[in-house]
Amino acid sequence: MPETTFLDSTELVLNMGPQHPSTHGVLRVILKLDGEKVMGTECVIGYLHRGVEKIGENRTYLQFAPYVDRMDYVAAVSNGLGYCLAVEKLLNIEAPPRAQVTRVILTELNRVASHLLWLGTHALDIGAITPVFYTFREREEVLKIFENYCGARLTTHAFRIGGLQYELYDGFEEQVKAFCDMFLPKVDEYEELLTNNRIWVNRLKGVGILNADECKEFGVTGPVLRAAGVSWDLRKAQPYSGYEQYDFEIPTAQNGDTYDRYGVRMREMRQSVRIIRQAVDKIPAGPIGKTPKVIKPPVGEAYVSIEAPKGELGYFIVSDNSTQPYRVRVRPPSFINLQALDRMVRGGLVADVVAIIGTIDIVLGEVDR
Amino acid sequence: MAATPWEGELPAALKQRFGDQISECSTYLGQNFAVVKAEAVIPILEFLKLEADFDYLVDITAVDYPNRTERFELFYILYSFARNERVRIKTAIADGYKPGTATAVHSVANWLEREVFDMFGVQFAGHPDMRRILMPEEWEGFPLRKDYSIIKQDDRWVKENLGIESGQ
Amino acid sequence: MNKFLRSIFLVDLFQGLWVTFRNQNPKYIYTEQYPGERPKVAERYRGAPRLNINPDNGETLCIACNLCALACPETLIVVGSERNEQTRRKDLTTFTYDLSRCMFCGLCEDACPVDALELTQDFELAAYTRDGAIWDRQMLEEGPRPTRYKF
């Protein structure tokens, strides 16, 4: 007596990507479909693999810093901060207060920029074409601050091991404050466009649910975890770079669906502005830190992680007391969050796959490294 | 600054439970780690998950030391939401040894172990899907091994698939 | 009941449309008419490299110390020098900068002890050939000459 199974002919295999516009890069998802229903997925990644970890073993500590910007290129400042903190930990040094406050301002601005890019493209994937123009307009203001500060807009290379390379330019505080004042009403504007919009709500509510236990099981961090009701943020849990001085909240939601993740990220942008405002008011005077002449950490290893816009970004560096790291391991949030995609889309509809890929907020440069 | 012994309840519990399978419990730069025997890794992960709340496996990675007899060092980084604490489990394995998979304990280990296999050629016994993840499937060689030079590549694969002599 | 009425009268959709309508205001125009209107990049912008020459005597500032070549992560700078027996110093002979691999990180600029090598505000670096992206000393001293368009 043969087992009753689905006939193979009812299952359709559909290739999504690597050139699909809403896979946010070169992600290829092989979907197994039963009609409109997704029975299973398989992610094929690696199209953008550049061997960043191998490059790290063949560069000096200082030379490797520009490469980390190229992993998560929409949040290059966060990547640079994580790397600098990891090497500083190995060297057992700390950046001076002025450098730390500047780092906080720039990383929070970067978080805003990253979330803005996410919001625009995510809305575009779902069919709301307007927000992408507005979010890119505001993101431009952030990029202008980066350009004025360190001379590059996207892959900034803003920080150096031990502090900063560039002193703040004249008018930095005013420009950042003007951005904050301009930006908060704009967030309200995005919310007016989307939050109550019936198409938006219907497309997102109850789609791609990942509850707290599943998040922990799959190691999912960042806004996805917070939307599932876990109030966990590395900036609060294990503060780095002086985050304990700032007063801010961790936005959370309960349902863990796509709509909640949208809400969490919107509130996170507001909290980032709150941090920036506090930080700008108290930039201390003093040195901005100097890169050590010779960077030769003692033999040992350290794991340092920060809260990047996408989740926990960790650097695990093994040193053998030479000028080059013996091994650099990057724990990319996108790579690990993407693994939960299968759990989120299984049983859903094909059209929801696009929404769910968008909501994880992956950057393929970081997934493939 | 050298590593100092890691004191406290958790290392004591680990040592009591696993005895001589744990060879060292230390702290370096404020980060706790335990050096354990390779076959004890999965029971320790399970013990830490069930009895010490280390419910989040942050990362699995490896480091290659070509001159040692036990060539690879495997690292398991764990985090506990309840304790707000990190622990690193460290083990050394020889080339060709197949450590057990952690997928049954933490689902996140699936892709992480695939990446370790992809980059170092460490096969995990019992892994549901032991294939390459970032490199092309037919690629030969394991890029993050120390004897794999940075300009080296699989010439045959590049020629067959890209139709060029050099991938540089 | 209120919610029902709001959904009947499409309040949520009109709310969004009102935002779009507000943004029709010409003062929100953000597009730059490049290349007719050239963007003004920041003072610290890291663009095309330039090898500075001393304005007084027209000699190069570079002392051929090779520090930029050592600092470069991509090792794309090649400095050629020969020893001058009169001044007992090294004189710069050739300087090659491979822009096709440059990622404008600014480490060479930081390493330069005499501010001879500098990343400037020129950003139009396209070339017709791969060789065109490899700049020699003359090109580095003169800088690129982008086409200026008139509209």
PDB file of N, CA and C in Angstrom, chain C residues 60-151:
ATOM      1  N   THR C  60      57.770  69.190  -7.829  1.00  0.00           N
ATOM      2  CA  THR C  60      56.817  68.356  -7.103  1.00  0.00           C
ATOM      3  C   THR C  60      57.126  68.392  -5.607  1.00  0.00           C
ATOM      4  N   LEU C  61      56.037  68.256  -4.829  1.00  0.00           N
ATOM      5  CA  LEU C  61      56.229  68.230  -3.376  1.00  0.00           C
ATOM      6  C   LEU C  61      56.622  66.841  -2.897  1.00  0.00           C
ATOM      7  N   CYS C  62      56.393  65.847  -3.758  1.00  0.00           N
ATOM      8  CA  CYS C  62      56.595  64.468  -3.340  1.00  0.00           C
ATOM      9  C   CYS C  62      58.074  64.198  -3.076  1.00  0.00           C
ATOM     10  N   ILE C  63      58.324  63.537  -1.951  1.00  0.00           N
ATOM     11  CA  ILE C  63      59.705  63.227  -1.604  1.00  0.00           C
ATOM     12  C   ILE C  63      60.015  61.750  -1.838  1.00  0.00           C
ATOM     13  N   ALA C  64      59.125  61.067  -2.543  1.00  0.00           N
ATOM     14  CA  ALA C  64      59.323  59.662  -2.925  1.00  0.00           C
ATOM     15  C   ALA C  64      59.620  58.772  -1.722  1.00  0.00           C
ATOM     16  N   CYS C  65      58.867  58.986  -0.647  1.00  0.00           N
ATOM     17  CA  CYS C  65      59.121  58.202   0.563  1.00  0.00           C
ATOM     18  C   CYS C  65      58.418  56.853   0.528  1.00  0.00           C
ATOM     19  N   ASN C  66      57.491  56.680  -0.411  1.00  0.00           N
ATOM     20  CA  ASN C  66      56.821  55.384  -0.605  1.00  0.00           C
ATOM     21  C   ASN C  66      55.806  55.047   0.487  1.00  0.00           C
ATOM     22  N   LEU C  67      55.500  55.992   1.372  1.00  0.00           N
ATOM     23  CA  LEU C  67      54.568  55.672   2.460  1.00  0.00           C
ATOM     24  C   LEU C  67      53.150  55.445   1.940  1.00  0.00           C
ATOM     25  N   CYS C  68      52.763  56.198   0.901  1.00  0.00           N
ATOM     26  CA  CYS C  68      51.412  56.027   0.371  1.00  0.00           C
ATOM     27  C   CYS C  68      51.255  54.632  -0.223  1.00  0.00           C
ATOM     28  N   ALA C  69      52.315  54.168  -0.912  1.00  0.00           N
ATOM     29  CA  ALA C  69      52.240  52.838  -1.513  1.00  0.00           C
ATOM     30  C   ALA C  69      52.107  51.770  -0.442  1.00  0.00           C
ATOM     31  N   LEU C  70      52.762  51.997   0.701  1.00  0.00           N
ATOM     32  CA  LEU C  70      52.679  51.022   1.783  1.00  0.00           C
ATOM     33  C   LEU C  70      51.325  51.079   2.480  1.00  0.00           C
ATOM     34  N   ALA C  71      50.748  52.282   2.553  1.00  0.00           N
ATOM     35  CA  ALA C  71      49.482  52.421   3.269  1.00  0.00           C
ATOM     36  C   ALA C  71      48.320  51.893   2.454  1.00  0.00           C
ATOM     37  N   CYS C  72      48.454  51.877   1.148  1.00  0.00           N
ATOM     38  CA  CYS C  72      47.313  51.542   0.290  1.00  0.00           C
ATOM     39  C   CYS C  72      46.895  50.091   0.481  1.00  0.00           C
ATOM     40  N   PRO C  73      45.621  49.853   0.817  1.00  0.00           N
ATOM     41  CA  PRO C  73      45.170  48.467   0.996  1.00  0.00           C
ATOM     42  C   PRO C  73      45.201  47.670  -0.295  1.00  0.00           C
ATOM     43  N   GLU C  74      45.042  48.341  -1.419  1.00  0.00           N
ATOM     44  CA  GLU C  74      44.999  47.625  -2.695  1.00  0.00           C
ATOM     45  C   GLU C  74      46.361  47.629  -3.383  1.00  0.00           C
ATOM     46  N   THR C  75      47.362  48.213  -2.768  1.00  0.00           N
ATOM     47  CA  THR C  75      48.716  48.361  -3.342  1.00  0.00           C
ATOM     48  C   THR C  75      48.656  48.784  -4.805  1.00  0.00           C
ATOM     49  N   LEU C  76      47.948  49.859  -5.051  1.00  0.00           N
ATOM     50  CA  LEU C  76      47.805  50.305  -6.427  1.00  0.00           C
ATOM     51  C   LEU C  76      48.686  51.498  -6.757  1.00  0.00           C
ATOM     52  N   ILE C  77      49.479  51.950  -5.794  1.00  0.00           N
ATOM     53  CA  ILE C  77      50.373  53.069  -6.050  1.00  0.00           C
ATOM     54  C   ILE C  77      51.785  52.521  -6.261  1.00  0.00           C
ATOM     55  N   VAL C  78      52.429  52.962  -7.315  1.00  0.00           N
ATOM     56  CA  VAL C  78      53.814  52.571  -7.540  1.00  0.00           C
ATOM     57  C   VAL C  78      54.645  53.846  -7.637  1.00  0.00           C
ATOM     58  N   VAL C  79      55.607  53.981  -6.763  1.00  0.00           N
ATOM     59  CA  VAL C  79      56.437  55.171  -6.741  1.00  0.00           C
ATOM     60  C   VAL C  79      57.821  54.793  -7.249  1.00  0.00           C
ATOM     61  N   GLY C  80      58.261  55.494  -8.281  1.00  0.00           N
ATOM     62  CA  GLY C  80      59.610  55.263  -8.799  1.00  0.00           C
ATOM     63  C   GLY C  80      60.502  56.423  -8.393  1.00  0.00           C
ATOM     64  N   SER C  81      61.717  56.112  -7.955  1.00  0.00           N
ATOM     65  CA  SER C  81      62.590  57.201  -7.531  1.00  0.00           C
ATOM     66  C   SER C  81      64.028  56.832  -7.849  1.00  0.00           C
ATOM     67  N   GLU C  82      64.861  57.846  -7.945  1.00  0.00           N
ATOM     68  CA  GLU C  82      66.288  57.567  -8.059  1.00  0.00           C
ATOM     69  C   GLU C  82      67.051  58.537  -7.170  1.00  0.00           C
ATOM     70  N   ARG C  83      68.187  58.086  -6.718  1.00  0.00           N
ATOM     71  CA  ARG C  83      68.936  58.867  -5.746  1.00  0.00           C
ATOM     72  C   ARG C  83      69.695  59.990  -6.446  1.00  0.00           C
ATOM     73  N   ASN C  84      69.510  61.174  -5.907  1.00  0.00           N
ATOM     74  CA  ASN C  84      70.217  62.332  -6.453  1.00  0.00           C
ATOM     75  C   ASN C  84      71.499  62.519  -5.653  1.00  0.00           C
ATOM     76  N   GLU C  85      72.648  62.409  -6.313  1.00  0.00           N
ATOM     77  CA  GLU C  85      73.914  62.449  -5.577  1.00  0.00           C
ATOM     78  C   GLU C  85      74.213  63.845  -5.037  1.00  0.00           C
ATOM     79  N   GLN C  86      73.673  64.876  -5.697  1.00  0.00           N
ATOM     80  CA  GLN C  86      73.978  66.243  -5.242  1.00  0.00           C
ATOM     81  C   GLN C  86      73.280  66.563  -3.927  1.00  0.00           C
ATOM     82  N   THR C  87      71.958  66.332  -3.908  1.00  0.00           N
ATOM     83  CA  THR C  87      71.229  66.683  -2.696  1.00  0.00           C
ATOM     84  C   THR C  87      71.194  65.538  -1.698  1.00  0.00           C
ATOM     85  N   ARG C  88      71.668  64.361  -2.101  1.00  0.00           N
ATOM     86  CA  ARG C  88      71.652  63.137  -1.293  1.00  0.00           C
ATOM     87  C   ARG C  88      70.221  62.790  -0.860  1.00  0.00           C
ATOM     88  N   ARG C  89      69.318  63.026  -1.755  1.00  0.00           N
ATOM     89  CA  ARG C  89      67.931  62.661  -1.494  1.00  0.00           C
ATOM     90  C   ARG C  89      67.405  61.874  -2.669  1.00  0.00           C
ATOM     91  N   LYS C  90      66.206  61.300  -2.442  1.00  0.00           N
ATOM     92  CA  LYS C  90      65.591  60.585  -3.554  1.00  0.00           C
ATOM     93  C   LYS C  90      64.766  61.557  -4.373  1.00  0.00           C
ATOM     94  N   ASP C  91      64.868  61.449  -5.663  1.00  0.00           N
ATOM     95  CA  ASP C  91      64.027  62.258  -6.538  1.00  0.00           C
ATOM     96  C   ASP C  91      62.946  61.391  -7.150  1.00  0.00           C
ATOM     97  N   LEU C  92      61.787  61.988  -7.279  1.00  0.00           N
ATOM     98  CA  LEU C  92      60.676  61.247  -7.858  1.00  0.00           C
ATOM     99  C   LEU C  92      60.868  61.141  -9.366  1.00  0.00           C
ATOM    100  N   THR C  93      60.757  59.929  -9.882  1.00  0.00           N
ATOM    101  CA  THR C  93      60.813  59.781 -11.336  1.00  0.00           C
ATOM    102  C   THR C  93      59.430  59.443 -11.898  1.00  0.00           C
ATOM    103  N   THR C  94      58.835  58.378 -11.423  1.00  0.00           N
ATOM    104  CA  THR C  94      57.499  58.034 -11.920  1.00  0.00           C
ATOM    105  C   THR C  94      56.555  57.870 -10.746  1.00  0.00           C
ATOM    106  N   PHE C  95      55.287  58.024 -11.033  1.00  0.00           N
ATOM    107  CA  PHE C  95      54.269  57.839 -10.011  1.00  0.00           C
ATOM    108  C   PHE C  95      53.047  57.286 -10.730  1.00  0.00           C
ATOM    109  N   THR C  96      52.645  56.088 -10.394  1.00  0.00           N
ATOM    110  CA  THR C  96      51.495  55.487 -11.074  1.00  0.00           C
ATOM    111  C   THR C  96      50.407  55.208 -10.060  1.00  0.00           C
ATOM    112  N   TYR C  97      49.218  55.548 -10.441  1.00  0.00           N
ATOM    113  CA  TYR C  97      48.069  55.414  -9.542  1.00  0.00           C
ATOM    114  C   TYR C  97      46.970  54.729 -10.328  1.00  0.00           C
ATOM    115  N   ASP C  98      46.601  53.533  -9.896  1.00  0.00           N
ATOM    116  CA  ASP C  98      45.616  52.751 -10.637  1.00  0.00           C
ATOM    117  C   ASP C  98      44.215  53.047 -10.091  1.00  0.00           C
ATOM    118  N   LEU C  99      43.528  53.970 -10.775  1.00  0.00           N
ATOM    119  CA  LEU C  99      42.207  54.387 -10.269  1.00  0.00           C
ATOM    120  C   LEU C  99      41.160  53.302 -10.413  1.00  0.00           C
ATOM    121  N   SER C 100      41.393  52.334 -11.301  1.00  0.00           N
ATOM    122  CA  SER C 100      40.349  51.330 -11.524  1.00  0.00           C
ATOM    123  C   SER C 100      40.154  50.464 -10.290  1.00  0.00           C
ATOM    124  N   ARG C 101      41.153  50.395  -9.411  1.00  0.00           N
ATOM    125  CA  ARG C 101      41.004  49.580  -8.218  1.00  0.00           C
ATOM    126  C   ARG C 101      40.856  50.432  -6.958  1.00  0.00           C
ATOM    127  N   CYS C 102      40.972  51.742  -7.113  1.00  0.00           N
ATOM    128  CA  CYS C 102      40.955  52.619  -5.941  1.00  0.00           C
ATOM    129  C   CYS C 102      39.572  52.630  -5.309  1.00  0.00           C
ATOM    130  N   MET C 103      39.523  52.579  -3.977  1.00  0.00           N
ATOM    131  CA  MET C 103      38.223  52.692  -3.319  1.00  0.00           C
ATOM    132  C   MET C 103      38.113  53.984  -2.513  1.00  0.00           C
ATOM    133  N   PHE C 104      38.997  54.911  -2.761  1.00  0.00           N
ATOM    134  CA  PHE C 104      38.902  56.264  -2.192  1.00  0.00           C
ATOM    135  C   PHE C 104      38.757  56.244  -0.672  1.00  0.00           C
ATOM    136  N   CYS C 105      39.558  55.401  -0.040  1.00  0.00           N
ATOM    137  CA  CYS C 105      39.471  55.321   1.412  1.00  0.00           C
ATOM    138  C   CYS C 105      40.237  56.460   2.071  1.00  0.00           C
ATOM    139  N   GLY C 106      41.176  57.045   1.359  1.00  0.00           N
ATOM    140  CA  GLY C 106      41.894  58.185   1.914  1.00  0.00           C
ATOM    141  C   GLY C 106      43.089  57.820   2.763  1.00  0.00           C
ATOM    142  N   LEU C 107      43.474  56.540   2.794  1.00  0.00           N
ATOM    143  CA  LEU C 107      44.602  56.163   3.646  1.00  0.00           C
ATOM    144  C   LEU C 107      45.928  56.682   3.084  1.00  0.00           C
ATOM    145  N   CYS C 108      46.042  56.783   1.750  1.00  0.00           N
ATOM    146  CA  CYS C 108      47.288  57.292   1.163  1.00  0.00           C
ATOM    147  C   CYS C 108      47.460  58.759   1.525  1.00  0.00           C
ATOM    148  N   GLU C 109      46.347  59.464   1.467  1.00  0.00           N
ATOM    149  CA  GLU C 109      46.360  60.890   1.792  1.00  0.00           C
ATOM    150  C   GLU C 109      46.775  61.091   3.251  1.00  0.00           C
ATOM    151  N   ASP C 110      46.232  60.237   4.148  1.00  0.00           N
ATOM    152  CA  ASP C 110      46.590  60.334   5.564  1.00  0.00           C
ATOM    153  C   ASP C 110      48.057  60.031   5.787  1.00  0.00           C
ATOM    154  N   ALA C 111      48.590  59.103   4.969  1.00  0.00           N
ATOM    155  CA  ALA C 111      49.962  58.663   5.207  1.00  0.00           C
ATOM    156  C   ALA C 111      50.980  59.676   4.718  1.00  0.00           C
ATOM    157  N   CYS C 112      50.604  60.507   3.759  1.00  0.00           N
ATOM    158  CA  CYS C 112      51.585  61.390   3.134  1.00  0.00           C
ATOM    159  C   CYS C 112      52.123  62.408   4.139  1.00  0.00           C
ATOM    160  N   PRO C 113      53.432  62.438   4.369  1.00  0.00           N
ATOM    161  CA  PRO C 113      53.974  63.349   5.387  1.00  0.00           C
ATOM    162  C   PRO C 113      54.092  64.787   4.907  1.00  0.00           C
ATOM    163  N   VAL C 114      54.069  65.018   3.591  1.00  0.00           N
ATOM    164  CA  VAL C 114      54.282  66.384   3.091  1.00  0.00           C
ATOM    165  C   VAL C 114      53.077  66.928   2.338  1.00  0.00           C
ATOM    166  N   ASP C 115      51.914  66.268   2.470  1.00  0.00           N
ATOM    167  CA  ASP C 115      50.700  66.697   1.776  1.00  0.00           C
ATOM    168  C   ASP C 115      50.903  66.825   0.272  1.00  0.00           C
ATOM    169  N   ALA C 116      51.670  65.924  -0.290  1.00  0.00           N
ATOM    170  CA  ALA C 116      51.860  65.956  -1.735  1.00  0.00           C
ATOM    171  C   ALA C 116      50.722  65.243  -2.432  1.00  0.00           C
ATOM    172  N   LEU C 117      50.337  64.103  -1.909  1.00  0.00           N
ATOM    173  CA  LEU C 117      49.238  63.354  -2.516  1.00  0.00           C
ATOM    174  C   LEU C 117      47.946  63.761  -1.820  1.00  0.00           C
ATOM    175  N   GLU C 118      46.964  64.064  -2.614  1.00  0.00           N
ATOM    176  CA  GLU C 118      45.723  64.595  -2.053  1.00  0.00           C
ATOM    177  C   GLU C 118      44.556  64.086  -2.884  1.00  0.00           C
ATOM    178  N   LEU C 119      43.470  63.777  -2.226  1.00  0.00           N
ATOM    179  CA  LEU C 119      42.270  63.402  -2.973  1.00  0.00           C
ATOM    180  C   LEU C 119      41.422  64.661  -3.122  1.00  0.00           C
ATOM    181  N   THR C 120      41.113  64.996  -4.345  1.00  0.00           N
ATOM    182  CA  THR C 120      40.510  66.295  -4.617  1.00  0.00           C
ATOM    183  C   THR C 120      39.016  66.167  -4.831  1.00  0.00           C
ATOM    184  N   GLN C 121      38.429  67.280  -5.219  1.00  0.00           N
ATOM    185  CA  GLN C 121      36.961  67.299  -5.372  1.00  0.00           C
ATOM    186  C   GLN C 121      36.502  66.900  -6.767  1.00  0.00           C
ATOM    187  N   ASP C 122      37.433  66.532  -7.636  1.00  0.00           N
ATOM    188  CA  ASP C 122      37.017  66.076  -8.967  1.00  0.00           C
ATOM    189  C   ASP C 122      36.407  64.703  -8.850  1.00  0.00           C
ATOM    190  N   PHE C 123      35.245  64.525  -9.462  1.00  0.00           N
ATOM    191  CA  PHE C 123      34.595  63.232  -9.311  1.00  0.00           C
ATOM    192  C   PHE C 123      34.287  62.564 -10.638  1.00  0.00           C
ATOM    193  N   GLU C 124      34.630  63.212 -11.742  1.00  0.00           N
ATOM    194  CA  GLU C 124      34.305  62.598 -13.032  1.00  0.00           C
ATOM    195  C   GLU C 124      35.531  61.840 -13.532  1.00  0.00           C
ATOM    196  N   LEU C 125      35.517  60.545 -13.313  1.00  0.00           N
ATOM    197  CA  LEU C 125      36.731  59.772 -13.517  1.00  0.00           C
ATOM    198  C   LEU C 125      36.568  58.703 -14.576  1.00  0.00           C
ATOM    199  N   ALA C 126      35.522  58.778 -15.364  1.00  0.00           N
ATOM    200  CA  ALA C 126      35.291  57.729 -16.353  1.00  0.00           C
ATOM    201  C   ALA C 126      36.377  57.760 -17.422  1.00  0.00           C
ATOM    202  N   ALA C 127      36.721  56.594 -17.918  1.00  0.00           N
ATOM    203  CA  ALA C 127      37.704  56.510 -18.986  1.00  0.00           C
ATOM    204  C   ALA C 127      37.188  55.521 -20.016  1.00  0.00           C
ATOM    205  N   TYR C 128      37.673  55.639 -21.253  1.00  0.00           N
ATOM    206  CA  TYR C 128      37.183  54.755 -22.301  1.00  0.00           C
ATOM    207  C   TYR C 128      37.835  53.388 -22.243  1.00  0.00           C
ATOM    208  N   THR C 129      39.027  53.317 -21.712  1.00  0.00           N
ATOM    209  CA  THR C 129      39.726  52.039 -21.638  1.00  0.00           C
ATOM    210  C   THR C 129      40.141  51.784 -20.199  1.00  0.00           C
ATOM    211  N   ARG C 130      40.533  50.524 -19.951  1.00  0.00           N
ATOM    212  CA  ARG C 130      41.039  50.216 -18.615  1.00  0.00           C
ATOM    213  C   ARG C 130      42.351  50.936 -18.363  1.00  0.00           C
ATOM    214  N   ASP C 131      43.161  51.040 -19.439  1.00  0.00           N
ATOM    215  CA  ASP C 131      44.443  51.729 -19.271  1.00  0.00           C
ATOM    216  C   ASP C 131      44.227  53.201 -18.935  1.00  0.00           C
ATOM    217  N   GLY C 132      43.101  53.735 -19.415  1.00  0.00           N
ATOM    218  CA  GLY C 132      42.839  55.136 -19.155  1.00  0.00           C
ATOM    219  C   GLY C 132      42.619  55.430 -17.690  1.00  0.00           C
ATOM    220  N   ALA C 133      42.311  54.389 -16.914  1.00  0.00           N
ATOM    221  CA  ALA C 133      42.098  54.596 -15.481  1.00  0.00           C
ATOM    222  C   ALA C 133      43.401  54.504 -14.696  1.00  0.00           C
ATOM    223  N   ILE C 134      44.486  54.179 -15.384  1.00  0.00           N
ATOM    224  CA  ILE C 134      45.774  54.145 -14.686  1.00  0.00           C
ATOM    225  C   ILE C 134      46.479  55.468 -14.952  1.00  0.00           C
ATOM    226  N   TRP C 135      46.619  56.243 -13.917  1.00  0.00           N
ATOM    227  CA  TRP C 135      47.127  57.597 -14.098  1.00  0.00           C
ATOM    228  C   TRP C 135      48.623  57.639 -13.842  1.00  0.00           C
ATOM    229  N   ASP C 136      49.320  58.350 -14.727  1.00  0.00           N
ATOM    230  CA  ASP C 136      50.752  58.529 -14.504  1.00  0.00           C
ATOM    231  C   ASP C 136      50.993  59.881 -13.845  1.00  0.00           C
ATOM    232  N   ARG C 137      52.265  60.192 -13.691  1.00  0.00           N
ATOM    233  CA  ARG C 137      52.604  61.373 -12.914  1.00  0.00           C
ATOM    234  C   ARG C 137      52.059  62.654 -13.529  1.00  0.00           C
ATOM    235  N   GLN C 138      52.141  62.722 -14.850  1.00  0.00           N
ATOM    236  CA  GLN C 138      51.678  63.950 -15.520  1.00  0.00           C
ATOM    237  C   GLN C 138      50.175  64.159 -15.303  1.00  0.00           C
ATOM    238  N   MET C 139      49.441  63.074 -15.479  1.00  0.00           N
ATOM    239  CA  MET C 139      47.983  63.125 -15.290  1.00  0.00           C
ATOM    240  C   MET C 139      47.644  63.497 -13.849  1.00  0.00           C
ATOM    241  N   LEU C 140      48.406  62.948 -12.906  1.00  0.00           N
ATOM    242  CA  LEU C 140      48.129  63.214 -11.497  1.00  0.00           C
ATOM    243  C   LEU C 140      48.412  64.664 -11.150  1.00  0.00           C
ATOM    244  N   GLU C 141      49.393  65.246 -11.838  1.00  0.00           N
ATOM    245  CA  GLU C 141      49.706  66.643 -11.525  1.00  0.00           C
ATOM    246  C   GLU C 141      48.735  67.595 -12.187  1.00  0.00           C
ATOM    247  N   GLU C 142      48.247  67.217 -13.364  1.00  0.00           N
ATOM    248  CA  GLU C 142      47.344  68.121 -14.081  1.00  0.00           C
ATOM    249  C   GLU C 142      45.896  67.966 -13.629  1.00  0.00           C
ATOM    250  N   GLY C 143      45.538  66.764 -13.271  1.00  0.00           N
ATOM    251  CA  GLY C 143      44.149  66.516 -12.893  1.00  0.00           C
ATOM    252  C   GLY C 143      43.296  66.244 -14.119  1.00  0.00           C
ATOM    253  N   PRO C 144      42.107  65.682 -13.904  1.00  0.00           N
ATOM    254  CA  PRO C 144      41.248  65.364 -15.047  1.00  0.00           C
ATOM    255  C   PRO C 144      40.643  66.615 -15.642  1.00  0.00           C
ATOM    256  N   ARG C 145      40.310  66.538 -16.921  1.00  0.00           N
ATOM    257  CA  ARG C 145      39.656  67.681 -17.559  1.00  0.00           C
ATOM    258  C   ARG C 145      38.294  67.237 -18.054  1.00  0.00           C
ATOM    259  N   PRO C 146      37.312  67.274 -17.195  1.00  0.00           N
ATOM    260  CA  PRO C 146      35.984  66.815 -17.622  1.00  0.00           C
ATOM    261  C   PRO C 146      35.361  67.774 -18.609  1.00  0.00           C
ATOM    262  N   THR C 147      34.513  67.219 -19.455  1.00  0.00           N
ATOM    263  CA  THR C 147      33.811  68.034 -20.436  1.00  0.00           C
ATOM    264  C   THR C 147      32.823  68.950 -19.718  1.00  0.00           C
ATOM    265  N   ARG C 148      32.820  70.193 -20.095  1.00  0.00           N
ATOM    266  CA  ARG C 148      31.816  71.114 -19.523  1.00  0.00           C
ATOM    267  C   ARG C 148      30.697  71.264 -20.551  1.00  0.00           C
ATOM    268  N   TYR C 149      29.501  71.065 -20.123  1.00  0.00           N
ATOM    269  CA  TYR C 149      28.373  71.183 -21.042  1.00  0.00           C
ATOM    270  C   TYR C 149      27.705  72.525 -20.857  1.00  0.00           C
ATOM    271  N   LYS C 150      27.217  73.060 -21.976  1.00  0.00           N
ATOM    272  CA  LYS C 150      26.474  74.310 -21.864  1.00  0.00           C
ATOM    273  C   LYS C 150      25.051  74.059 -22.344  1.00  0.00           C
ATOM    274  N   PHE C 151      24.115  74.506 -21.586  1.00  0.00           N
ATOM    275  CA  PHE C 151      22.718  74.316 -21.976  1.00  0.00           C
ATOM    276  C   PHE C 151      22.026  75.651 -22.121  1.00  0.00           C
TER     277      PHE C 151
END
